[in-house]
Coordinates of C-alpha atoms in Angstrom, one line a residue:
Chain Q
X1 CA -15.9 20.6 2.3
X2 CA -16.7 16.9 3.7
X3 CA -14.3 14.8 5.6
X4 CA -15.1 11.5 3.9
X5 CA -12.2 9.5 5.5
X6 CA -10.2 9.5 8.8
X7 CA -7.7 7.0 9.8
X8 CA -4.9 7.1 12.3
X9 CA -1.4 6.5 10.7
X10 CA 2.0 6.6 11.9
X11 CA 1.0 8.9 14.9
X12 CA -1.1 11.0 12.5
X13 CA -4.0 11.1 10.1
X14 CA -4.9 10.0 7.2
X15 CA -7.9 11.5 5.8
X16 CA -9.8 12.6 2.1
X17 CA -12.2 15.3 1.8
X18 CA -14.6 16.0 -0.6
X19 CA -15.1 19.8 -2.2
X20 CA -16.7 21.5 -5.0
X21 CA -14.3 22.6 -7.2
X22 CA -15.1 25.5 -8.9
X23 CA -12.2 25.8 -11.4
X24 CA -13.2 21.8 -12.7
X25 CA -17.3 22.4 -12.2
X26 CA -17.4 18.9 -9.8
X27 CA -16.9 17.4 -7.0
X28 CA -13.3 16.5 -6.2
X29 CA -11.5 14.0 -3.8
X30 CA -8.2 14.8 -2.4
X31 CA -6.4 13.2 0.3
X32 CA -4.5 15.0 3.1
X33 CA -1.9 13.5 5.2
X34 CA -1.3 15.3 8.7
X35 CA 1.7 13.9 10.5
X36 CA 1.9 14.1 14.4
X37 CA 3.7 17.2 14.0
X38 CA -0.3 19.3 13.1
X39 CA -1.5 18.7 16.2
X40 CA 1.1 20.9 17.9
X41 CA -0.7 24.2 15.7
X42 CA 2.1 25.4 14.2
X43 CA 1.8 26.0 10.2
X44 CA 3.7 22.6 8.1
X45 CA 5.1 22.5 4.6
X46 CA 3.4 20.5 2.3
X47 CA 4.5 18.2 -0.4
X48 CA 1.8 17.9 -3.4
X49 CA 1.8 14.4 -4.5
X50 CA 0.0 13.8 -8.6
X51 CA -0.7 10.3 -9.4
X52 CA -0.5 8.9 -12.8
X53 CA -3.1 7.3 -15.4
X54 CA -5.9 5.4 -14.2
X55 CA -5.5 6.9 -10.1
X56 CA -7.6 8.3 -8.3
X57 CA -6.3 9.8 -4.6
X58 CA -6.7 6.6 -3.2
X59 CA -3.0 5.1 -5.1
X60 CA -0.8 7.2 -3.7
X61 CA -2.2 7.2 0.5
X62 CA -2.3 3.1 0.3
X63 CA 0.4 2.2 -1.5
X64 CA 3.6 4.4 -1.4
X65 CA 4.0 4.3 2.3
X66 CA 4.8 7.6 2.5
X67 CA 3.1 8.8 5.8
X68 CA 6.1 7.3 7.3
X69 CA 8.3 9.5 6.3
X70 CA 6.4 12.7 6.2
X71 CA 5.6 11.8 10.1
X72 CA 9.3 11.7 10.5
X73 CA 10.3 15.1 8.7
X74 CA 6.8 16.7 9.7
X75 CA 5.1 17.3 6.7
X76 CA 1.3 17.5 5.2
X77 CA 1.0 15.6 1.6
X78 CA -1.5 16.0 -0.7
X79 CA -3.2 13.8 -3.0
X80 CA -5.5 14.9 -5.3
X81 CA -7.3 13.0 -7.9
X82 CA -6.0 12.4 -11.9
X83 CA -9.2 14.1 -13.2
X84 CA -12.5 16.4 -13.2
X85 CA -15.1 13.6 -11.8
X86 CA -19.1 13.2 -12.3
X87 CA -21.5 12.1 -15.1
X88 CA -21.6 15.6 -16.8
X89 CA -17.8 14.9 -17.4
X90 CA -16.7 14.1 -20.4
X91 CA -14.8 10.5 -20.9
X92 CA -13.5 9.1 -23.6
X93 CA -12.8 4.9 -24.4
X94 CA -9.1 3.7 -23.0
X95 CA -7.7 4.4 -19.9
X96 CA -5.2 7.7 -21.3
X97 CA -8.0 10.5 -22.3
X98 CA -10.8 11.5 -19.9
X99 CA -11.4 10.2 -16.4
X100 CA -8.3 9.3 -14.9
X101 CA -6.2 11.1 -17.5
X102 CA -5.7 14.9 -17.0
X103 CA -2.5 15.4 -17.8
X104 CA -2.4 18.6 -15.3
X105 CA -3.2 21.3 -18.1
X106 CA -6.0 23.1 -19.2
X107 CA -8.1 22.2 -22.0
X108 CA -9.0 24.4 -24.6
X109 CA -11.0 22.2 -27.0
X110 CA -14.4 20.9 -26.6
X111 CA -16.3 18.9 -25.0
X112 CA -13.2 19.1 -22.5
X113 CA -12.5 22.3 -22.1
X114 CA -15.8 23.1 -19.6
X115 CA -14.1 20.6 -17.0
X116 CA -10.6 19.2 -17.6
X117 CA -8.7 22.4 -15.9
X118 CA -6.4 20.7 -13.7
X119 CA -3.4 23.0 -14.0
X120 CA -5.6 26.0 -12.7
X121 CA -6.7 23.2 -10.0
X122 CA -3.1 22.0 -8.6
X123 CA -1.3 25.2 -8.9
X124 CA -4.3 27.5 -7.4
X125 CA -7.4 26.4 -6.2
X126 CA -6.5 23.2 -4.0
X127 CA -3.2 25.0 -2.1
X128 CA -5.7 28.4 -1.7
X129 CA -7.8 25.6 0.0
X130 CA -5.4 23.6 1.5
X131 CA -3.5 27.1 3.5
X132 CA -6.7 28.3 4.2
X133 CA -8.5 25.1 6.1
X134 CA -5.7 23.3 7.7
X135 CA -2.7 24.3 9.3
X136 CA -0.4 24.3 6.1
X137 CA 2.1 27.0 5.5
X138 CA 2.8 28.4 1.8
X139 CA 6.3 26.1 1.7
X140 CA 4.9 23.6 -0.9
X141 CA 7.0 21.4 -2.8
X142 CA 5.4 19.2 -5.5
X143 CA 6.5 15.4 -6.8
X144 CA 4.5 12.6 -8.8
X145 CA 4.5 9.6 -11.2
X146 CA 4.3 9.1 -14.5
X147 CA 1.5 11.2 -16.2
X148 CA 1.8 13.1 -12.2
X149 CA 5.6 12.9 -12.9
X150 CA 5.3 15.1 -16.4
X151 CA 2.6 17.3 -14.2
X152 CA 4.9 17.7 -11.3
X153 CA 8.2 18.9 -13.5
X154 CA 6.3 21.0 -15.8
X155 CA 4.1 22.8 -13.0
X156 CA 7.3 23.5 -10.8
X157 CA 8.4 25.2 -14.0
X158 CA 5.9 27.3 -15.2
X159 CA 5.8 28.9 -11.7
X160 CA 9.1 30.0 -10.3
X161 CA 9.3 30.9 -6.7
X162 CA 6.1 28.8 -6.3
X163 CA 8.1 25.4 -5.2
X164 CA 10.9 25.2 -3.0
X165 CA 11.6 21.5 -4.8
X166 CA 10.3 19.1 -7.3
X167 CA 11.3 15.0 -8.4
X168 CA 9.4 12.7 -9.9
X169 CA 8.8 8.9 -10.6
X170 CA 9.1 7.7 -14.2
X171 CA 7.9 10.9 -15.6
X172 CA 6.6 11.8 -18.6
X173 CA 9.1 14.6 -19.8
X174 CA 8.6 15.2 -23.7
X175 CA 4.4 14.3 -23.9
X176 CA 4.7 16.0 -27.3
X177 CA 7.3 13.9 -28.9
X178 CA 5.4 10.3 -27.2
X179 CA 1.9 8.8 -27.7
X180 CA 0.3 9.4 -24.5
X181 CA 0.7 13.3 -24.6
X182 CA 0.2 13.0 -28.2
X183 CA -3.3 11.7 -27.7
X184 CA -3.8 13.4 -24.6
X185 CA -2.9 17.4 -26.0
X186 CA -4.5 16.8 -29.6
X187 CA -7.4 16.2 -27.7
X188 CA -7.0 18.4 -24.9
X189 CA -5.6 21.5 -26.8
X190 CA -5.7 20.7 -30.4
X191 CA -3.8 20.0 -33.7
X192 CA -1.7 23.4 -32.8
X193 CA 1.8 21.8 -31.6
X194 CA 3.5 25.3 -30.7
X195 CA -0.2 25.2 -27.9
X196 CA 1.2 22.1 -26.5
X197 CA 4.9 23.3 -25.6
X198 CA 4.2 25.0 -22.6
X199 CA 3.1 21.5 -20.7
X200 CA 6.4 20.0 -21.8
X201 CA 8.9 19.8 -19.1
X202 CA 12.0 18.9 -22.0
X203 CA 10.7 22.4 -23.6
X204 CA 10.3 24.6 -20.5
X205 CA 13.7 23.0 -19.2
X206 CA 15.0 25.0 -22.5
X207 CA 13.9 28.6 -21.3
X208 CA 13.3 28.2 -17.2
X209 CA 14.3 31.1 -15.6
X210 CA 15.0 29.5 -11.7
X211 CA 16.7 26.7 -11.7
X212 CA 15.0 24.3 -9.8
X213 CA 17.1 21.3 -9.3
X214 CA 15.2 18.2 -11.2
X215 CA 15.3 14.5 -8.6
X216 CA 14.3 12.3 -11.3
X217 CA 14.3 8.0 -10.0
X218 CA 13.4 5.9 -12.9
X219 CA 13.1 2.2 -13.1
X220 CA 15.6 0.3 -15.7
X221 CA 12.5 -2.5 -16.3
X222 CA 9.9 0.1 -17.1
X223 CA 7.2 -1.4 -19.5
X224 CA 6.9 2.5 -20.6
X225 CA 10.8 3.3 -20.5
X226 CA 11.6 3.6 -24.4
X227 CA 8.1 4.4 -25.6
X228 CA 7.0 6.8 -23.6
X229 CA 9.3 8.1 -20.9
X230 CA 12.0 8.5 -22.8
X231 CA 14.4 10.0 -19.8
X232 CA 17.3 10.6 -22.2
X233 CA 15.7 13.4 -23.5
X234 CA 15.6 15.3 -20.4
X235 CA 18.8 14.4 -19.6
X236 CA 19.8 15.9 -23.1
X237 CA 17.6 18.9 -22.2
X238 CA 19.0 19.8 -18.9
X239 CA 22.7 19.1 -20.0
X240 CA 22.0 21.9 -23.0
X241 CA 20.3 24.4 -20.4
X242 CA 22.8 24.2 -17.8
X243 CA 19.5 22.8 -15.9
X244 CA 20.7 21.1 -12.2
X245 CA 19.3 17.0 -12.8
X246 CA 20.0 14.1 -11.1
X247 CA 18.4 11.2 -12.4
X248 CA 19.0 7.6 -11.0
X249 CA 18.5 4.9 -13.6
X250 CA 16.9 2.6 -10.7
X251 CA 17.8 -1.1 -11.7
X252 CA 15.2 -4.0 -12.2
X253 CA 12.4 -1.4 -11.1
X254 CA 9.3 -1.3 -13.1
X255 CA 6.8 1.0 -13.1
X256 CA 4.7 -0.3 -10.1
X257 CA 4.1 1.4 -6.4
X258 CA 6.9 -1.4 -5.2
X259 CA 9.2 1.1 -7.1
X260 CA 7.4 4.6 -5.6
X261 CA 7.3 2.8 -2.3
X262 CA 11.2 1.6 -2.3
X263 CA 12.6 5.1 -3.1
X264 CA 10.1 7.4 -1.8
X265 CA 12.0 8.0 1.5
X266 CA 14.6 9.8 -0.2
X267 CA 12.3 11.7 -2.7
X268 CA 10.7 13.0 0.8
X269 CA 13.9 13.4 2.8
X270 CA 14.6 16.0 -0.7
X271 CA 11.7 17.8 -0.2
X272 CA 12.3 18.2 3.4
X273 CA 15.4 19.4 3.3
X274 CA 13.8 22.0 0.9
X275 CA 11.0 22.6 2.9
X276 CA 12.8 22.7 6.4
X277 CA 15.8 24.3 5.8
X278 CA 17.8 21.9 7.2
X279 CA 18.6 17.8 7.3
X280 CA 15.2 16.7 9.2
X281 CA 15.8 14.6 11.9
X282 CA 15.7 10.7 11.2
Chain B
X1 CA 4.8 -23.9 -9.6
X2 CA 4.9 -20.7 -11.8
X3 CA 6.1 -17.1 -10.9
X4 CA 3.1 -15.0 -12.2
X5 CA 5.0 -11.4 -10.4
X6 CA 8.0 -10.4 -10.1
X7 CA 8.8 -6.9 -9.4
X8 CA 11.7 -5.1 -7.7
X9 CA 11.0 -3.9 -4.0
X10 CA 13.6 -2.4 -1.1
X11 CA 16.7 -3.7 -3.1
X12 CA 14.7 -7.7 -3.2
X13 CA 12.0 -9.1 -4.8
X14 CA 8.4 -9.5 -4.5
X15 CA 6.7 -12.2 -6.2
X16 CA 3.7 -13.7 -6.4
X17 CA 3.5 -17.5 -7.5
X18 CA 0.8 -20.0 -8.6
X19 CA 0.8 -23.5 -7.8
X20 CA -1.6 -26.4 -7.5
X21 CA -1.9 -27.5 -3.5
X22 CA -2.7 -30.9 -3.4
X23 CA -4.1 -30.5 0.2
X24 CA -6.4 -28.0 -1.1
X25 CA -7.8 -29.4 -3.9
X26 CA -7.2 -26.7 -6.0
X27 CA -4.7 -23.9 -8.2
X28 CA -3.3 -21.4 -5.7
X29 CA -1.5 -17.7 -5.4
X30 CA 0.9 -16.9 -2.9
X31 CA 3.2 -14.2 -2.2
X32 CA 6.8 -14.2 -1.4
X33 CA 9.5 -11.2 -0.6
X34 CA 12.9 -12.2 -1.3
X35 CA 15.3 -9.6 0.3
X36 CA 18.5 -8.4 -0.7
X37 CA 20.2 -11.0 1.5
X38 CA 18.7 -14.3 -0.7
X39 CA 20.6 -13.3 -3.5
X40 CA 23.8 -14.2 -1.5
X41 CA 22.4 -18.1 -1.6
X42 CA 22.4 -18.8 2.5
X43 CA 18.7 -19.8 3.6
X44 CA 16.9 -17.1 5.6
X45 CA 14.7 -17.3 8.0
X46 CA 11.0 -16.8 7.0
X47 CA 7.3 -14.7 8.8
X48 CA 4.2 -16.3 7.5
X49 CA 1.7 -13.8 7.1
X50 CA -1.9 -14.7 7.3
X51 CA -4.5 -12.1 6.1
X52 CA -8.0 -11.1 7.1
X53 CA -11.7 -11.7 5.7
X54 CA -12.0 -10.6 2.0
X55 CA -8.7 -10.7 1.5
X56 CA -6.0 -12.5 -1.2
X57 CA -2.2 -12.7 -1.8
X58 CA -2.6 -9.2 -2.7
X59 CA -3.8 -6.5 0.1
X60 CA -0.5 -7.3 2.5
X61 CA 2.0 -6.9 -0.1
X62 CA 0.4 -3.6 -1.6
X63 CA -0.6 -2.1 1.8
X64 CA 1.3 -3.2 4.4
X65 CA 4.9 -1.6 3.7
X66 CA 6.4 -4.4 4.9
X67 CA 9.3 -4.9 2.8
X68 CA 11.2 -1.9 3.8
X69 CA 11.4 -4.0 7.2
X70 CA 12.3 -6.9 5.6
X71 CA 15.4 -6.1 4.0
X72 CA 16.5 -4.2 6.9
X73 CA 16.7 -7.8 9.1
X74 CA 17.2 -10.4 5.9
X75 CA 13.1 -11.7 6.3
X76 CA 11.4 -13.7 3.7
X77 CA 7.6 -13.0 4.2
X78 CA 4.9 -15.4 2.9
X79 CA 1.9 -14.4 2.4
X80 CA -0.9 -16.5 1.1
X81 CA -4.3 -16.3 0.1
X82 CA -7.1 -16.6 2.9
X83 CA -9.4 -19.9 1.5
X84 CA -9.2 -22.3 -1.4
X85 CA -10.6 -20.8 -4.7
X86 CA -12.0 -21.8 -7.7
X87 CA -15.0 -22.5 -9.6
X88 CA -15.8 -26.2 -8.3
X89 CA -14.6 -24.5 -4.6
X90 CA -18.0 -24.3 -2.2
X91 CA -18.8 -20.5 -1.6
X92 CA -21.8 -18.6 0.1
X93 CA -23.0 -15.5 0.0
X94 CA -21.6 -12.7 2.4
X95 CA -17.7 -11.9 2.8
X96 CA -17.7 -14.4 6.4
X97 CA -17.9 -17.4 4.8
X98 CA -16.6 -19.5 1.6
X99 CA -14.1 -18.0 -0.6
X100 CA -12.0 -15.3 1.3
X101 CA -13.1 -16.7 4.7
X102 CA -11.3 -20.0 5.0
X103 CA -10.4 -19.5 9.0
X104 CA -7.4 -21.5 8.8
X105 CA -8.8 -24.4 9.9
X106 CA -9.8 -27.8 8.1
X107 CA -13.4 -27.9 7.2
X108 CA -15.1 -31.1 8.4
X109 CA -18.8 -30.5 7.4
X110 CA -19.8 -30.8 3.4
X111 CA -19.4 -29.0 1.1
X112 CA -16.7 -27.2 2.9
X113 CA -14.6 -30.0 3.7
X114 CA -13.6 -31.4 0.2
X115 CA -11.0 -27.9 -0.2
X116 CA -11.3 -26.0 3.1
X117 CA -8.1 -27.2 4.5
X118 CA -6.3 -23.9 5.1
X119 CA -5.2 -25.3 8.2
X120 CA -2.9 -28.1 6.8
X121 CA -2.0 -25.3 3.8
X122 CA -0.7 -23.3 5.9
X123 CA 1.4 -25.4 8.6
X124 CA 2.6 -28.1 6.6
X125 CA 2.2 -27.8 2.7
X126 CA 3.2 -24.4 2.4
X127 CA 6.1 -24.6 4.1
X128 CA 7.6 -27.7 2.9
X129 CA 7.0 -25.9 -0.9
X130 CA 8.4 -23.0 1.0
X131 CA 11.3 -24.8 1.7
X132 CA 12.2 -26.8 -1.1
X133 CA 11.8 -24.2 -3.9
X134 CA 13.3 -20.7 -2.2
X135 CA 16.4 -19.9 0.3
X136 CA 14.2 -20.5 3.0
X137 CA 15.4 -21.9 6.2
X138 CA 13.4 -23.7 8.7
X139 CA 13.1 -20.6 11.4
X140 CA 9.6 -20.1 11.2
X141 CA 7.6 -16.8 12.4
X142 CA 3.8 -16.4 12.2
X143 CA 2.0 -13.1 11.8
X144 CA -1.7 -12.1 10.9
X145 CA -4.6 -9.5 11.3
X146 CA -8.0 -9.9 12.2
X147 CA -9.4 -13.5 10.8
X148 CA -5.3 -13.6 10.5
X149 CA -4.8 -12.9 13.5
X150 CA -6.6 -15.9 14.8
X151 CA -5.0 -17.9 12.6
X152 CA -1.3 -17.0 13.8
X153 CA -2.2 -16.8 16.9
X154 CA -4.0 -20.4 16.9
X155 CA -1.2 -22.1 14.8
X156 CA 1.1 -21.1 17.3
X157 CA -0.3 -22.0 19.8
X158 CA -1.5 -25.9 18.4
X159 CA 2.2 -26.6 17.0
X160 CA 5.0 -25.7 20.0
X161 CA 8.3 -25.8 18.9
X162 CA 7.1 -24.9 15.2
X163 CA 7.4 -21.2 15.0
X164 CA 10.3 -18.9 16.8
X165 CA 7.6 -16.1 17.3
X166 CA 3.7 -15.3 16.8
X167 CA 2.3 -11.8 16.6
X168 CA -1.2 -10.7 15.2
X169 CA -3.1 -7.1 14.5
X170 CA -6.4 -6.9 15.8
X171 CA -6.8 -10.8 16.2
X172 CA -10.2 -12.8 16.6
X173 CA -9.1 -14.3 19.3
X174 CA -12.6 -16.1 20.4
X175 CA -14.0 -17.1 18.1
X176 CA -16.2 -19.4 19.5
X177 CA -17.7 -16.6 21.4
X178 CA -18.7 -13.8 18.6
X179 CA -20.3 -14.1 15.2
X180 CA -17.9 -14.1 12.8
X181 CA -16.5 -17.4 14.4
X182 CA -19.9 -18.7 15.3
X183 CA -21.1 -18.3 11.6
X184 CA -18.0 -19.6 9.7
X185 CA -17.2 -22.7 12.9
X186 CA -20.9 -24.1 12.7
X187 CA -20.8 -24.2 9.1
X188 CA -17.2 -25.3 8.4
X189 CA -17.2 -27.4 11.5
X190 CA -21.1 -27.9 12.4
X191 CA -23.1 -27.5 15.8
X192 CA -20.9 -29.6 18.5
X193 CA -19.3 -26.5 19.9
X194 CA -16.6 -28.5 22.0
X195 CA -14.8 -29.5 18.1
X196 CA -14.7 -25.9 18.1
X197 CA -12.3 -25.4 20.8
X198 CA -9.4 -26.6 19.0
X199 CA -9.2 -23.4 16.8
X200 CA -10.0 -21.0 19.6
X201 CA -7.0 -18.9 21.1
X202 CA -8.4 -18.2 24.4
X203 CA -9.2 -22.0 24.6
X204 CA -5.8 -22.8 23.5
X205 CA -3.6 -20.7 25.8
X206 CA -5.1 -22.2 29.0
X207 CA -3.6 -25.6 27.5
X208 CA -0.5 -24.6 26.1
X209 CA 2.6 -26.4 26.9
X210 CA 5.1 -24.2 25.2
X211 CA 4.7 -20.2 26.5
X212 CA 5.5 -18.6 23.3
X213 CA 4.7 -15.0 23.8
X214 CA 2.3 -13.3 22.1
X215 CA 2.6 -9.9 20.7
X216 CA -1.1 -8.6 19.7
X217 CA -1.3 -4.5 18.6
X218 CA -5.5 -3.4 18.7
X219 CA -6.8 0.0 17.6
X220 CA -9.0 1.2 20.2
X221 CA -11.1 3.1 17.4
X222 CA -11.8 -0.2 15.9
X223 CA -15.1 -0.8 14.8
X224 CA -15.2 -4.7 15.2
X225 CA -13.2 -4.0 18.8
X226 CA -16.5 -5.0 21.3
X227 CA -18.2 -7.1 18.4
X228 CA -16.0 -9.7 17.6
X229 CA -12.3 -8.8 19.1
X230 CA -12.4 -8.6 22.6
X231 CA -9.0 -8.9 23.0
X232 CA -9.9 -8.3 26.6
X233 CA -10.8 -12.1 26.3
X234 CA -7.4 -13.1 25.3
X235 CA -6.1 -10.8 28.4
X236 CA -7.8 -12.8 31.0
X237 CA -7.1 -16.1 29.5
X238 CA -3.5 -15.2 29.2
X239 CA -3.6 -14.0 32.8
X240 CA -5.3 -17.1 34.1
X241 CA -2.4 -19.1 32.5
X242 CA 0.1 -17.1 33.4
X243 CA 0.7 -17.2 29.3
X244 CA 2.8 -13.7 28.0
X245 CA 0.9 -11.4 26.2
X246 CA 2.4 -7.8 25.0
X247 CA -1.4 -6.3 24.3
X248 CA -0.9 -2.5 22.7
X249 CA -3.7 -1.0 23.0
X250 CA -3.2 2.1 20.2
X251 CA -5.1 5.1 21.0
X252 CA -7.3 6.3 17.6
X253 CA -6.5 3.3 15.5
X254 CA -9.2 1.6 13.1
X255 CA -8.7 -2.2 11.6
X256 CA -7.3 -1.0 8.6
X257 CA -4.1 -1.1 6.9
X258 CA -3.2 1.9 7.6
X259 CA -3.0 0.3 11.5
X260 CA -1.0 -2.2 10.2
X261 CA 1.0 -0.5 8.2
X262 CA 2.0 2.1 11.5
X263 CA 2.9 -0.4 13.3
X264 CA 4.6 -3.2 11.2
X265 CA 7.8 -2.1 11.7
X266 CA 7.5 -2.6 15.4
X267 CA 6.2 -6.5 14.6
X268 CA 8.8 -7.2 12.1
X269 CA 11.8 -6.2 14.6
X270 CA 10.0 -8.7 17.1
X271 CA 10.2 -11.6 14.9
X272 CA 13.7 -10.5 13.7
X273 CA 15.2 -10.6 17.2
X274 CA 13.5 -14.1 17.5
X275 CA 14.3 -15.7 13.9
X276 CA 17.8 -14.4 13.7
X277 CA 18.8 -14.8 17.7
X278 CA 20.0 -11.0 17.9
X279 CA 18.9 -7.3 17.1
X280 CA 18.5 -6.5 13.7
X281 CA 21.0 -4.0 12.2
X282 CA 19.2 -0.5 11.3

């Protein structure tokens, strides 16, 4: 593991390392936020931030303005990249299959299956790494946007107990029932559509066991709200399930970083609260 | 004049418009943050906001966080590009010259001089568009980093009684004495040195009729800090004139926007208290 950056922010660091991932087969990026607070030794909780189409773990770290707010509550976030990475990987044409466009599950059809495991990545390999190099504690909470937003919601629950909270920006909740996941799991997992159920956070809201409460913001001027967010149907989901949701219908937001970087406070202030125990100190 | 952005940002508006600047010589972007306050209709008082080498309309507005800090104290920011642009605009090669390194001064040498006018861009004709076209009142603040920096700082300085406050992140402030100034004032302005003075900030304090302090923040981990910064320059011309500085030194800090974006919160109150008479409501 290589750091590759290191930049003081906000009384603490910004930095991105570079590893060999052995569930993906490449070399990964991630970025690791360490507020003021991991200097004093003592284990932090960390918040696991997944970016959406076309990102890399550069997005997230210059754009959200989050380091302010995890210096404040004293937390570690994590950035990973959208993808497996390298030549040997395989890409496809347009900017929602291959490079860039994960979709946090793992494949099962050729040629993407040898690479594109990113579920296996966020939920095991990068936290093993994370608690074992730097001084995080297990408390993880998880968030993200978009295609990160679907992988935040559907990862927090497939693993109960794993995630003390989870939100999300303009998620993708129902990939089987929009075009993105459509493209995205026939390729990734095949013409089987029972297969792609378990990375759908409307169909795992159906059967979760713990009931995580879902933070959902979501712009009212999304250029993706009808087509392929479709927020309603979570809404539908969770009121069906009993499932605890708040989702704030944000209006005039798009689906930019100006929207992630104007309600992102709160969205940490929740996690903190999860994380902490207690109302972190402003 | 045509609004080519407009996204919802921190409850206001960030925009980005194009226009044709007549003192330029050619089509133009700028940026402009409306806050929450300008939908009420009273004029607000405005922070210029002058970017560094390589730069455009876009790396503040992404990077910087600023708007949170905007709306908080009812700020309009402006923040334009950093040289004419174009296909019939002069450029060279390297990023310290031509396109993305106008200087903010008028060009007198050819083929510079024809659209390298960022000096009368930025104090007269952007302001007066400024003015006419937006709830913008004439309380002027100017703000910059690096080449930026220089180009606050020197604006200030050449126009008293124009601007209510000047601050700058890791500003050039001699540029007659290091090579980035050297290569961009010989070509831009050719080889009489003394023609060069009039753009220099250590020049201009020792002559300065109006003692407008200056606020500058400097990483001390700053790779361009002993090859063309020197802010140590600016300390012993301010000294000399008994001009006021606030130099902050900040322990670990690079000359990225991570820097600025630690510390523009600090910057923006400064110009609040002065633009607005009082201190800002949290």
């Amino acid at each position: 593991m290589q750091r590759i950056e290191h930049r003081a922010c906000f009384g603490g660091w910004q930095d991105v390392y570079r590893h060999r991932s052995e569930v993906l087969g490449c070399e990964m990026n991630f970025a690791v936020y360490l507020p003021p607070q991991a200097a004093g030794g003592a284990k932090l909780p960390v918040l696991y931030w997944l970016s959406g189409l076309t990102c890399t773990e550069q997005n997230f770290i210059t754009k959200a303005g989050a380091q302010r707010y995890a210096a404040e509550h004293g937390l570690i976030i994590v950035a990973p990249d959208t993808s497996p990475r390298g030549d040997d990987v395989a890409d496809a044409d347009g900017y929602d299959l291959g490079k860039g466009a994960g979709f946090y599950l793992n494949a099962t059809r050729q040629p993407w299956a040898k690479h594109y495991r990113m579920y296996d990545y966020i939920v095991d390999e990068l936290p093993a790494l994370l608690e074992a190099n730097f001084p995080a504690s297990t408390a993880r909470s998880i968030s993200g946007h978009s295609m990160g937003g679907h992988g935040a919601l559907s990862i927090a629950l497939k693993n109960p107990g794993r995630y003390r909270s989870v939100s999300a920006f303009s998620p993708i909740v129902a990939p089987t029932q929009v075009p993105w996941g459509e493209k995205a799991f026939s390729n990734y997992l095949g013409g089987d559509r029972e297969a792609w159920k378990q990375y759908d956070t409307v169909e795992l809201v159906a059967s979760a066991s713990e009931k995580l409460p879902l933070l959902v913001d979501q712009g009212d001027a999304d250029e993706f709200l009808d087509g392929q967010l479709k927020p309603q149907l979570l809404q539908a989901a969770c009121e069906a399930a009993a499932h605890p949701l708040t989702l704030r219908m944000q209006p005039g937001y798009d689906h930019s970083y100006y929207f992630i970087a104007s309600f992102i406070g709160d969205h940490l202030r929740h996690h903190a609260q999860a994380l902490r125990g207690k109302a972190a100190a402003r």
